[in-house]
Every structure is written in structure tokens, then in C-alpha cells.
Amino acid sequence: MSALALRGPAWLVARQHGRTLGWGAVALVLLIVVRLVLLGWTYVDVVQTCMSVIGFLPALFGLFVAGPMIARDLESGAYRLLWTQSVSPARWLTAKLALPAAGAVATMLVLAGLCRWALSFKPDGAQGMEWYADQVYPLIGPLGAARALAYIAIGALVGILVRRTIPAMVASFVAIGIVEFAFNFARGHLGTATTLYSTLDEGMRGAPGIFVADGNVTSTGAKIGDACVSDQCMREHDISGYFNTYIPHFWPTQLIETGLVLAVAALALTLTFRLLRTKAAS
Amino acid sequence: MSTSTSPHPAPAPAPAKTAKTSRLRPSGQLWTVLRLHRTALWVWVAFVVISIGVLLWVRYGSTGVDAAATLAGCGTAGHRACDEWMWSDTALVTTRDRLLEIGQVLRNLAPVVAAWAGAALIGRELENGTAELAWTQSVSPARWLATKLAVPAAFLTVGAGVLVASYRMLLDWSVTHHMLRAGYEKYTLYFNIGPATVAYTLLGLAVGALAALLLRRAVPALVAGAAAAWLLTVAIAPWRGSLWPVGAVGDSSLWHLPGSDSCGGGIYNHNLIDSVDPCISAQPADHYLPVQLVETGIVLALAAVLVLISFRVLHRRNA
């Protein structure tokens, strides 16, 4: 106990929010259990339900930091008390962020290991559980932990800006949603793509990787994004087959995306501390 | 969020009552609710307006026009059959995805409304004590809660009603142009185009209010309200198929949009959508209204029970 005991502002953070963390974990497990009671306990249901909850964890960390941890202190004025008690504003914020950030990263890394392990028992042909599926991809590598860090940083920034608990939670939810959407959208550009070709008779082949583009190929080899429906259109464009472009490898894209997400985290953190300094000075 | 940039951590804006109010201005408790929750009010109005804009854009934007043009003339000489679905046509797939995404948003209104009702509408006032202040100002607790629920309920009913009607018009358009395939996706869309969606929104309000009255704190009520509303919607969904006697063969959990292509004519590629075989289990279209109304009735009854419990909880706390 004594060796691990936290002191000063870190102790305060643990003391203030430890119980919420416990209740939050209980609520999430309860949510999973109730859903599974309704759906059934097959392998696919269990793994998909757990993964969809885990997928929301980074955003939940961000919301919690933005609202109850930072904006509430600013709203209630509790920060003034601390800042006069030999805890500087920068140290106050560091203590607020370091503990949840470390906890979130550790949690997400452990869960990533668990997800990889659980997916190793995947039955053949289980739809939507491939490594490149949107639900799976962030949870089987370091990206989940990076997201947790970035969303906590965004939560801190929004909390400092908005300074009211519930509006801060809403605003950070929107901000996090935009960042996540942008990265999901850009993923097809973060890696070396391969293209599969097939003839008209074969039909378009499914691509085992991150989707980039697909469509028709003309006899000259040109790619047309929009596929024809009418025979007339087929003849006009002289279409000879299909193409499907995708990124076949997991790690390069995952590492690039993790790096970019960490850059977003660093940017948000820098801005947050800067803002805090100007606010504290005024 | 406009008020959030104010330099001071502002307390709840007090209803500064002016002596001379215009005739049009609502008085007393109603005014307080409208004024206190004006941000939420504007967010809701903006959401409805923007959503309608998105619906119009899906239909009249270049992608929607392209998708309709792609399938124009299907079934006639020189064109493919209407039920042959081109997965590689970007405009078609994008339009179909948009239709499904809008449906998802409409389906998930209840948890969001519950989160707001739990946190901002009721939880916050109980937490910081402004509710008690109101109760000493000749507003009885029961009347306080009644106004708190009635005003948002009116706005939610009108807004969600308009959205559902617009969404239905958009789906009718996509059905006319053979954009929807049999089965799975229709099931997702089916329940969003009737009064049940409005009922679920009101259920969310009731769930959030009850969560706030039980927990009396804003953030826990936000979380509990949203989770409970989500669980309720998930819990009711599997029973939809058995709400009305089924005439058709097979699994009763899948539906046809009224007026759409017959299921037997639809193409369905199980490699491309998740896991459900649709064509064995279509319900006749004339079952649509009875099932919608039964579901609406059940959801509204549930909401009414929750509101009753809320009043009881409030009464007991103040007794």
C-alpha cells in the first residue's frame, strides 16, 4: 500500500474519481451481459458485443476527462482552492491527465491483446470480423491506446475551453467523433495498395484488406469508378472486367495511423497547457 | 454552446422576471423551462432542420440523381433487370448507405434524449438545488415536473414527427427507383418510417427523467439514462416480429417495405451484407400499420408507466 500510495494532487484525482471508474466498469459489463442475454451467447455475438463496447472506451475516457474531471472543477471553482494550495495550474492539469492517460493506455493495450487472442478462435468465414473490419482494426494493435491518449487530450482541451460539465461532454463527443471519422476516412491512403483484376464472367472479387477503391476496367486498362448497369453502358465504355484496390498489410498502416493519432494528441496537449497558462495568468 | 464562452463559470441563469411582459411571451413556469433550456431547444431545432437538409441532399444531390439515373429504364430492352444490384456502382451504394445511416440516427434518438433529460433537464437542477428553490416559489414539485416533461415532449413529438414523415417520403422515392434490395436493410429501415420512432423518442425522455429523479445527480443520470434507454430499445426489437400474427412462411423477424419489389425478385448477396437470409421471411405489406401501431402503443404505455413512477418518486422524496 505505502509504496504504491499516491501523493498530492494525484492522490486527490484517484480519490475523487476512483469510484466513478469502478461504477463505470460495472455498468459496461452489465450492458454487455444484458445485450448477450437478449441476443444469445454464441462466439460471434460475445466477441462482437465486447468489441463494440471496447471500441467506445477511448471516447468514453475523453468525455470523462472533459466533463467531470476538468470542466466540473472549473465550473465549481474547486481549482482555485488547489491553485492557492501550492499546486500550480500546470501541475494540477498534469496530475489530472497523467493518471487517466496511463490507466487508459494500459487498459487499451491489455484489451488489444485480449481481442487478438479472442479472434484467434474465429470460425472460418465469420463476416465483419476480419482484421480490416472497421470494428476490429483499431482494437488489435496500438491504435486503440493512441486513440485513448488523443481523446483524453481533446477532452482536456474542450474542458478548458468550455468550462461547464455537460456542455463540455457534448462538445468533446462531437470533436472526438469528427477526429475518428476523419481517420477512418483517410485510412485507405495510409499504405501501399494492391489491385485485384477480374473478368466480367468472374465478377468482382472480394478484397482481403483495407478498402481503397473498386469499379470497372475498360479494354485499354483504364479504371472507371462507377460500374455500368446497362449493357449499353458496358459497350460504350468497352468494359472488360472489374478492379478492386485494397491495402493487404495490417502493420504498416496501423503504425502510420497510430503515429498520426499520437501527433493529434501532442497537438491537443500543447494547446491545452498553453491555454491554461494564459487563463491562469489572467 | 454560445453561453459557454462566458468568462465566469455561470450558475443556472435565473429567470429574471420583468414586470411588463408582452402578450406573446409565455408566463411563469413555461417561460422558465423555455429560457433555461434554450440551448437544447436550438440544438434540437437545428438537428431537425439539418436532417431535413440532408434528406433533401440525398435525394436531389448529384449522388442521388446519379443513382436514380443508373437504374432508370431498368427492365426494358437494352438494360439490366431491375433486381440486378450493382455493388460496384458508387452512386447507388453511397445512396443506399446514406439511407441506412439516416435510419441509424433516427433509431438512436432515444438514448440521446434520455442522456439530455437525465443530465441537463432534471438532474442538474436537483444536484445544484435550483429545483428546491423553484418549489418554494409557489411552484409545486408535481407541476414543476409536469412542465419539465410536457414542454420537451411537445418539441420532440413535432420534430421527430416531421423527421419520420420526411424520411418516409425519401424511402418511397428510393423504392420507386428500385434502390432497396430485399431483406436485411429493409428491416433496418422499416421501423423508422412510422409513429414508433416518435414513441421511442418520448420513451427516452421518460427514462432520462426517471434516472435523474432516482440518482439526483447530473452526470450519473446522463450515463444511466442513456444506457437504460438504449437497453430498452434493444430489448424491444427482437419482439417486433411476434407482435402480430404472421401469415407468411418462415422466420417472422424480417419485413418488406410496403410497396417495394417482391422479395422473390430481389437479389441478395450474402457475401456482401451481414449474415441474414431475407427472402424466406417476408411479411405481407398490409401488416405494416397494425404492427407499427401495436409497437407504438406498447412503447407509449411503457413511457407513461415510467412517468407515473417518476411522479411517485418525486412525491415520496418531498413527503
XYZ file of C-alpha atoms in Angstrom:
601
model
C 0.000 0.000 0.000
C 2.563 2.555 1.123
C 4.981 2.028 -1.745
C 2.207 2.357 -4.293
C 0.370 5.130 -2.477
C -0.177 8.277 -4.474
C 0.533 11.664 -3.053
C -0.623 15.217 -3.524
C -2.824 16.069 -6.477
C -2.510 12.567 -7.961
C -3.964 11.137 -4.761
C -6.796 13.645 -4.990
C -7.575 12.606 -8.568
C -7.612 8.921 -7.645
C -9.745 9.638 -4.584
C -12.225 11.839 -6.496
C -12.773 9.621 -9.493
C -11.834 6.102 -8.427
C -15.376 5.232 -7.500
C -16.769 6.522 -10.808
C -14.275 4.311 -12.587
C -15.497 1.291 -10.644
C -19.140 2.066 -11.328
C -18.364 2.716 -14.981
C -16.699 -0.671 -15.343
C -19.641 -2.383 -13.614
C -22.106 -0.558 -15.892
C -20.230 -1.581 -19.051
C -20.052 -5.229 -18.004
C -23.770 -5.113 -17.149
C -24.504 -3.613 -20.559
C -22.598 -6.429 -22.270
C -24.342 -9.099 -20.188
C -27.863 -7.731 -20.781
C -27.219 -7.460 -24.502
C -25.955 -11.034 -24.620
C -28.923 -12.297 -22.609
C -31.118 -10.765 -25.305
C -29.011 -11.866 -28.281
C -27.609 -15.215 -27.224
C -24.166 -16.402 -26.214
C -22.664 -17.546 -29.483
C -18.990 -16.825 -30.196
C -19.812 -14.148 -32.781
C -22.293 -12.332 -30.502
C -19.973 -12.363 -27.489
C -16.916 -11.159 -29.380
C -18.776 -8.538 -31.412
C -20.604 -7.137 -28.373
C -17.396 -6.938 -26.339
C -15.507 -5.337 -29.199
C -18.164 -2.723 -29.856
C -18.051 -1.717 -26.163
C -14.227 -1.700 -26.169
C -14.339 0.411 -29.326
C -16.214 3.106 -27.406
C -13.784 3.141 -24.454
C -11.336 5.765 -25.825
C -14.223 8.160 -26.489
C -15.640 7.496 -23.002
C -12.251 8.323 -21.438
C -12.207 11.569 -23.403
C -15.746 12.514 -22.351
C -14.968 11.785 -18.727
C -11.823 13.909 -18.726
C -13.629 16.775 -20.469
C -16.685 16.834 -18.225
C -16.399 15.504 -14.674
C -12.611 15.859 -14.366
C -11.782 19.253 -15.841
C -14.874 21.286 -16.659
C -16.526 20.444 -13.343
C -13.519 21.706 -11.367
C -13.542 24.904 -13.411
C -17.327 25.253 -13.080
C -17.435 24.737 -9.320
C -14.292 26.777 -8.692
C -12.535 23.896 -6.941
C -9.436 24.641 -8.998
C -8.968 27.990 -7.247
C -8.591 26.255 -3.928
C -5.960 23.909 -5.337
C -4.059 26.606 -7.167
C -3.658 28.505 -3.930
C -2.526 25.350 -2.101
C 0.946 25.294 -3.624
C -0.298 23.298 -6.618
C 0.488 25.256 -9.762
C -2.073 25.203 -12.614
C 0.292 23.196 -14.824
C 0.855 20.629 -12.081
C -2.875 20.476 -11.424
C -3.537 19.643 -15.073
C -0.623 17.202 -15.270
C -1.947 15.306 -12.256
C -5.445 15.320 -13.753
C -4.242 13.880 -17.044
C -1.287 11.622 -16.181
C -3.206 9.083 -14.136
C -6.151 8.586 -16.523
C -3.792 8.609 -19.521
C -1.556 5.907 -18.041
C -4.571 3.859 -16.991
C -6.279 4.225 -20.365
C -3.168 3.258 -22.346
C -2.563 0.202 -20.156
C -6.227 -0.810 -20.416
C -6.331 -0.466 -24.177
C -3.075 -2.400 -24.663
C -4.276 -5.268 -22.482
C -7.631 -5.284 -24.278
C -5.848 -5.278 -27.654
C -4.003 -8.418 -26.562
C -7.280 -9.978 -25.401
C -9.005 -9.098 -28.677
C -6.199 -10.669 -30.724
C -6.404 -13.776 -28.577
C -10.215 -13.965 -28.854
C -10.081 -13.502 -32.617
C -7.643 -16.391 -32.985
C -10.641 -18.687 -32.348
C -12.685 -17.048 -35.085
C -14.698 -19.537 -37.118
C -14.000 -19.532 -40.869
C -15.968 -17.004 -42.865
C -17.294 -15.005 -39.893
C -18.466 -11.794 -41.554
C -17.358 -8.427 -40.230
C -14.629 -9.904 -38.014
C -11.712 -9.707 -40.436
C -8.692 -7.671 -39.311
C -9.627 -4.861 -41.701
C -13.244 -4.523 -40.491
C -13.875 -1.056 -39.023
C -14.860 -2.561 -35.673
C -11.820 -4.828 -35.439
C -8.969 -2.823 -36.945
C -8.441 -0.264 -34.129
C -8.657 -2.915 -31.394
C -5.943 -5.389 -32.386
C -2.942 -3.064 -32.337
C -1.557 0.061 -30.676
C -4.139 2.290 -32.379
C -6.686 1.850 -29.564
C -4.184 3.082 -26.961
C -3.190 6.005 -29.191
C -6.838 6.902 -29.626
C -7.352 6.838 -25.858
C -4.450 9.284 -25.423
C -5.638 11.572 -28.206
C -9.241 11.622 -26.972
C -8.136 12.360 -23.408
C -6.070 15.267 -24.755
C -9.014 16.500 -26.835
C -11.254 16.122 -23.770
C -8.837 18.242 -21.716
C -8.731 20.934 -24.402
C -12.509 21.068 -24.702
C -12.919 21.006 -20.913
C -10.629 24.026 -20.517
C -12.394 25.838 -23.360
C -15.996 25.118 -22.413
C -15.703 25.095 -18.597
C -19.153 23.597 -17.954
C -19.605 19.903 -17.236
C -22.377 18.787 -19.548
C -21.747 21.140 -22.484
C -18.075 20.084 -22.310
C -19.085 16.425 -22.584
C -21.319 17.144 -25.557
C -18.685 19.288 -27.304
C -15.897 16.755 -26.779
C -18.180 13.998 -28.079
C -18.621 15.969 -31.281
C -14.888 16.771 -31.559
C -13.866 13.151 -30.961
C -16.456 11.964 -33.483
C -15.018 14.270 -36.138
C -11.433 13.092 -35.495
C -12.427 9.424 -35.593
C -14.437 9.887 -38.777
C -11.536 11.708 -40.436
C -9.092 8.905 -39.639
C -11.486 6.171 -40.766
C -11.972 8.107 -43.975
C -8.258 8.624 -44.603
C -7.159 5.060 -43.817
C -7.173 3.967 -47.471
C -4.401 6.487 -48.169
C -2.082 5.288 -45.413
C -0.280 2.414 -47.028
C 0.743 0.681 -50.233
C -2.256 -0.667 -52.084
C -2.575 -3.678 -54.371
C -5.181 -4.148 -57.083
C -7.041 -7.326 -57.966
C -8.389 -7.650 -61.502
C -11.105 -9.976 -62.675
C -13.049 -10.588 -65.868
C -16.736 -9.833 -66.347
C -17.615 -13.509 -66.019
C -15.722 -13.900 -62.756
C -17.440 -10.872 -61.260
C -15.790 -8.526 -58.790
C -13.572 -10.356 -56.342
C -13.693 -9.661 -52.641
C -10.548 -7.908 -51.435
C -8.986 -9.167 -48.194
C -7.745 -5.818 -46.915
C -8.483 -2.159 -46.222
C -10.795 -0.848 -48.927
C -9.341 1.784 -51.264
C -11.395 1.780 -54.475
C -13.224 -0.511 -56.865
C -15.063 -0.358 -60.167
C -14.822 -1.362 -63.815
C -11.810 -1.702 -66.116
C -12.029 -0.852 -69.826
C -10.247 -2.793 -72.550
C -7.480 -0.161 -72.576
C -6.830 -0.815 -68.911
C -8.349 2.439 -67.663
C -10.213 2.252 -64.363
C -13.736 3.614 -64.071
C -15.011 4.137 -60.543
C -18.686 3.878 -61.355
C -19.643 0.469 -62.673
C -22.118 0.154 -65.508
C -25.559 -1.282 -65.092
C -26.876 -1.352 -68.638
C -25.382 -3.425 -71.460
C -25.403 -0.242 -73.492
C -23.097 1.432 -70.981
C -20.866 -1.648 -70.985
C -20.498 -1.404 -74.752
C -19.986 2.362 -74.806
C -17.122 2.194 -72.344
C -15.813 -1.055 -73.743
C -15.696 -2.615 -70.314
C -13.687 -5.779 -69.953
C -13.672 -6.503 -66.236
C -13.500 -5.319 -62.625
C -10.831 -3.985 -60.331
C -10.660 -3.852 -56.572
C -7.900 -1.893 -54.849
C -7.031 -2.556 -51.203
C -4.204 -2.428 -48.668
C -3.214 -6.012 -47.895
C -0.987 -5.487 -44.840
C -2.014 -4.640 -41.297
C 1.098 -3.330 -39.543
C 2.405 -0.516 -41.807
C -0.980 1.204 -41.973
C -1.673 0.616 -38.283
C 1.689 2.112 -37.265
C 1.314 5.149 -39.545
C -2.187 5.807 -38.228
C -1.026 5.339 -34.621
C 1.720 7.901 -35.223
C -0.693 10.409 -36.719
C -3.176 9.954 -33.869
C -0.356 10.479 -31.362
C 0.545 13.683 -33.214
C -3.058 14.861 -32.735
C -2.693 14.028 -29.033
C 0.526 16.055 -28.757
C -1.034 18.996 -30.565
C -4.122 18.999 -28.335
C -1.994 18.719 -25.179
C 0.270 21.606 -26.203
C -2.736 23.778 -26.914
C -4.324 22.810 -23.596
C -1.290 23.755 -21.496
C -0.865 26.977 -23.438
C -4.493 27.930 -22.893
C -4.217 27.056 -19.226
C -1.201 29.319 -18.846
C -2.957 32.304 -20.399
C -6.103 31.627 -18.359
C -4.195 31.261 -15.125
C -2.225 34.421 -15.813
C -5.343 36.484 -16.410
C -22.738 26.287 -26.613
C -22.859 30.032 -27.115
C -23.140 30.657 -23.410
C -20.140 28.500 -22.650
C -17.553 31.072 -23.620
C -18.593 33.448 -20.873
C -15.657 34.340 -18.662
C -17.320 33.229 -15.429
C -18.403 29.739 -14.521
C -22.009 30.828 -14.686
C -24.677 29.390 -12.412
C -28.012 28.430 -13.946
C -29.414 31.628 -15.441
C -32.043 32.836 -13.015
C -35.415 33.649 -14.522
C -35.168 37.407 -14.188
C -38.836 38.236 -14.248
C -39.618 41.565 -15.796
C -42.665 43.462 -14.714
C -44.035 44.157 -18.154
C -44.164 41.143 -20.405
C -45.590 41.158 -23.851
C -48.757 39.284 -24.602
C -46.977 36.667 -26.673
C -44.416 35.825 -24.050
C -45.259 32.648 -22.136
C -45.535 33.185 -18.435
C -44.196 31.580 -15.283
C -43.030 28.024 -15.283
C -43.339 27.520 -19.042
C -41.155 30.559 -19.666
C -38.596 29.264 -17.171
C -38.317 25.913 -18.947
C -38.044 27.523 -22.382
C -35.472 30.022 -21.194
C -33.376 27.640 -19.112
C -33.137 25.052 -21.874
C -32.921 27.390 -24.846
C -29.584 25.934 -25.972
C -31.044 22.433 -26.071
C -34.096 23.805 -27.825
C -31.997 25.383 -30.546
C -29.843 22.281 -30.860
C -32.992 20.215 -31.428
C -34.412 22.670 -33.954
C -31.045 22.767 -35.732
C -30.869 18.973 -35.746
C -34.319 18.695 -37.334
C -33.587 21.381 -39.938
C -30.140 19.978 -40.818
C -31.527 16.443 -41.026
C -34.204 17.559 -43.445
C -31.476 19.308 -45.428
C -29.507 16.030 -45.522
C -32.614 14.131 -46.673
C -33.157 16.620 -49.483
C -29.485 16.418 -50.414
C -29.561 12.597 -50.567
C -32.444 12.835 -52.993
C -31.566 15.897 -55.084
C -27.780 15.916 -54.683
C -25.627 14.676 -57.558
C -25.113 11.226 -55.996
C -28.843 10.613 -55.588
C -29.574 11.855 -59.104
C -26.811 9.590 -60.468
C -28.157 6.621 -58.536
C -31.650 7.167 -59.919
C -30.232 7.634 -63.428
C -28.200 4.416 -63.151
C -31.346 2.417 -62.592
C -33.549 4.416 -64.960
C -35.050 2.243 -67.653
C -34.234 -0.978 -65.859
C -36.251 -3.939 -67.012
C -36.621 -2.581 -70.565
C -34.728 -3.659 -73.662
C -31.001 -2.914 -73.556
C -30.974 -2.554 -69.766
C -30.500 -4.976 -66.982
C -33.314 -6.283 -64.872
C -34.367 -4.011 -62.015
C -33.470 -6.593 -59.402
C -29.866 -6.908 -60.503
C -27.926 -4.968 -57.964
C -24.652 -3.358 -58.897
C -22.411 -3.352 -55.854
C -19.680 -1.631 -57.767
C -21.796 1.401 -58.642
C -20.555 4.068 -56.270
C -23.588 6.343 -56.556
C -26.017 3.518 -55.812
C -24.062 2.093 -52.917
C -23.453 5.539 -51.438
C -27.143 6.413 -51.636
C -28.106 3.117 -50.046
C -25.532 3.660 -47.266
C -26.849 7.165 -46.619
C -30.400 5.841 -46.334
C -29.238 3.273 -43.799
C -27.139 5.795 -41.859
C -30.043 8.225 -41.526
C -32.137 5.305 -40.316
C -29.480 4.520 -37.713
C -29.538 8.109 -36.456
C -33.340 8.072 -36.146
C -33.222 4.747 -34.346
C -30.797 6.069 -31.780
C -32.607 9.242 -30.771
C -33.965 7.736 -27.548
C -30.617 7.295 -25.719
C -29.513 10.809 -26.687
C -32.771 12.353 -25.480
C -32.529 10.281 -22.286
C -28.982 11.497 -21.684
C -30.074 15.094 -22.071
C -33.207 14.706 -19.946
C -31.270 12.932 -17.217
C -28.414 15.412 -17.102
C -29.481 18.854 -18.254
C -33.272 18.884 -17.905
C -33.719 17.432 -14.421
C -30.504 16.060 -12.905
C -28.666 19.353 -12.874
C -31.470 21.201 -11.098
C -31.752 18.524 -8.444
C -27.996 18.480 -7.980
C -27.453 22.184 -7.521
C -30.696 22.820 -5.654
C -32.466 25.157 -8.063
C -35.336 22.666 -8.107
C -35.881 23.155 -4.378
C -35.736 26.889 -4.937
C -38.488 26.635 -7.547
C -40.611 24.515 -5.198
C -40.536 27.259 -2.592
C -41.671 29.817 -5.182
C -45.298 28.701 -5.368
C -44.463 26.033 -7.960
C -45.442 22.635 -6.600
C -42.971 19.803 -7.292
C -45.585 17.942 -9.359
C -46.244 20.985 -11.515
C -42.548 21.609 -11.866
C -42.007 18.078 -13.190
C -45.121 18.209 -15.386
C -43.919 21.352 -17.176
C -40.384 19.990 -17.403
C -41.711 16.953 -19.228
C -44.532 18.492 -21.257
C -42.509 21.213 -22.989
C -39.735 18.941 -24.324
C -42.336 16.265 -25.138
C -44.167 18.726 -27.381
C -40.976 19.751 -29.171
C -39.783 16.159 -29.518
C -43.124 14.956 -30.885
C -43.331 17.663 -33.532
C -39.650 17.418 -34.529
C -39.462 13.630 -34.645
C -42.824 13.501 -36.431
C -41.596 15.823 -39.161
C -38.362 13.830 -39.494
C -40.148 10.496 -39.739
C -42.557 11.841 -42.361
C -39.682 13.253 -44.430
C -37.682 10.065 -44.124
C -40.683 8.081 -45.265
C -41.016 10.275 -48.347
C -37.338 9.687 -49.136
C -37.753 5.924 -48.788
C -40.800 5.961 -51.034
C -38.645 7.675 -53.638
C -35.880 5.093 -53.310
C -38.396 2.250 -53.547
C -39.846 3.729 -56.756
C -36.345 3.701 -58.198
C -35.654 0.104 -57.087
C -32.770 1.173 -54.896
C -33.573 -1.070 -51.981
C -32.869 -4.729 -52.098
C -34.785 -7.417 -50.316
C -34.288 -8.287 -46.720
C -31.791 -7.136 -44.196
C -31.597 -3.447 -44.932
C -35.330 -3.078 -45.266
C -35.673 -4.490 -41.801
C -33.381 -1.759 -40.538
C -35.346 0.910 -42.344
C -38.797 -0.452 -41.746
C -39.283 0.636 -38.174
C -38.118 4.172 -38.726
C -40.902 5.250 -41.014
C -43.840 5.115 -38.645
C -45.057 6.597 -35.360
C -42.994 4.112 -33.322
C -39.893 6.260 -33.829
C -41.677 9.230 -32.227
C -42.803 6.978 -29.371
C -39.240 5.819 -28.735
C -38.075 9.436 -28.553
C -40.680 10.123 -25.861
C -39.662 6.929 -24.074
C -36.131 8.322 -23.961
C -37.432 11.473 -22.261
C -39.271 9.415 -19.637
C -36.270 7.172 -18.978
C -33.916 10.140 -18.554
C -36.309 11.919 -16.189
C -36.721 8.846 -14.005
C -32.954 8.255 -13.921
C -32.400 11.856 -12.777
C -35.077 11.656 -10.074
C -33.606 8.430 -8.731
C -29.954 9.494 -8.847
C -30.351 13.249 -8.302
C -27.002 13.978 -9.945
C -26.382 15.145 -13.470
C -23.529 13.045 -14.836
C -24.603 9.687 -13.328
C -28.134 10.371 -14.609
C -26.715 11.093 -18.058
C -24.913 7.773 -18.167
C -27.665 5.694 -16.569
C -30.420 7.317 -18.637
C -28.633 6.765 -21.934
C -27.708 3.175 -21.090
C -31.218 2.301 -19.910
C -32.874 3.853 -22.960
C -30.502 2.017 -25.260
C -31.132 -1.267 -23.466
C -34.893 -0.777 -23.690
C -34.752 -0.198 -27.445
C -32.520 -3.244 -27.862
C -34.810 -5.287 -25.626
C -37.977 -4.443 -27.540
C -36.537 -5.012 -31.037
C -36.497 -8.842 -31.034
C -40.211 -8.923 -30.156
C -41.286 -6.898 -33.153
C -41.635 -9.919 -35.371
C -44.081 -11.541 -32.986
C -46.256 -8.506 -32.330
C -48.789 -9.533 -34.942
C -49.939 -12.906 -36.252
C -47.810 -13.889 -39.217
C -49.365 -15.148 -42.401
C -46.193 -15.668 -44.375
C -43.924 -18.668 -44.096
C -40.611 -18.719 -42.348
C -38.929 -16.581 -39.762
C -41.130 -13.679 -38.753
C -38.323 -11.326 -37.920
C -37.884 -9.792 -41.357
C -40.036 -7.390 -43.210
C -40.839 -5.844 -46.506
C -41.239 -2.193 -47.100
C -44.790 -1.647 -48.205
C -44.944 -1.215 -51.949
C -41.413 -2.403 -52.670
C -40.352 -5.124 -55.080
C -41.409 -8.563 -54.093
C -38.761 -10.369 -52.171
C -38.525 -13.239 -54.648
C -37.411 -10.789 -57.314
C -34.714 -9.210 -55.208
C -31.098 -10.134 -55.456
C -29.246 -10.700 -52.246
C -25.578 -11.455 -51.959
C -24.775 -12.874 -48.575
C -21.094 -12.176 -49.089
C -21.763 -8.502 -49.087
C -24.227 -7.909 -46.294
C -24.143 -9.463 -42.860
C -25.437 -12.905 -42.419
C -29.245 -12.826 -42.813
C -31.143 -14.675 -45.495
C -34.034 -12.398 -46.276
C -36.162 -13.952 -48.925
C -37.603 -16.777 -46.916
C -39.167 -14.478 -44.418
C -41.033 -11.576 -45.914
C -44.113 -10.255 -44.182
C -47.024 -9.047 -46.239
C -47.092 -5.295 -46.604
C -50.588 -4.917 -45.166
C -49.217 -5.994 -41.787
C -47.246 -2.807 -41.649
C -49.700 -0.470 -39.976
C -51.050 -2.866 -37.316
C -47.558 -3.818 -36.201
C -46.384 -0.204 -36.128
C -49.405 0.830 -34.090
C -49.077 -2.053 -31.646
C -45.401 -1.257 -31.139
C -46.163 2.446 -30.753
C -48.827 1.623 -28.179
C -46.521 -0.620 -26.169
C -43.697 1.940 -26.171
C -46.034 4.799 -25.213
C -47.570 2.706 -22.416
C -44.086 1.962 -21.112
C -43.228 5.679 -21.227
C -46.455 6.505 -19.361
C -45.631 3.967 -16.638
C -42.159 5.474 -16.242
C -43.631 8.983 -15.973
C -46.055 7.759 -13.302
C -43.179 6.205 -11.365
C -41.277 9.499 -11.713
C -44.138 11.430 -10.110
C -44.325 8.855 -7.328
C -40.591 9.121 -6.671
C -40.847 12.911 -6.591
C -43.847 12.790 -4.259
C -42.157 10.378 -1.882
C -38.975 12.463 -1.717
C -40.942 15.537 -0.777
C -43.389 13.891 1.599
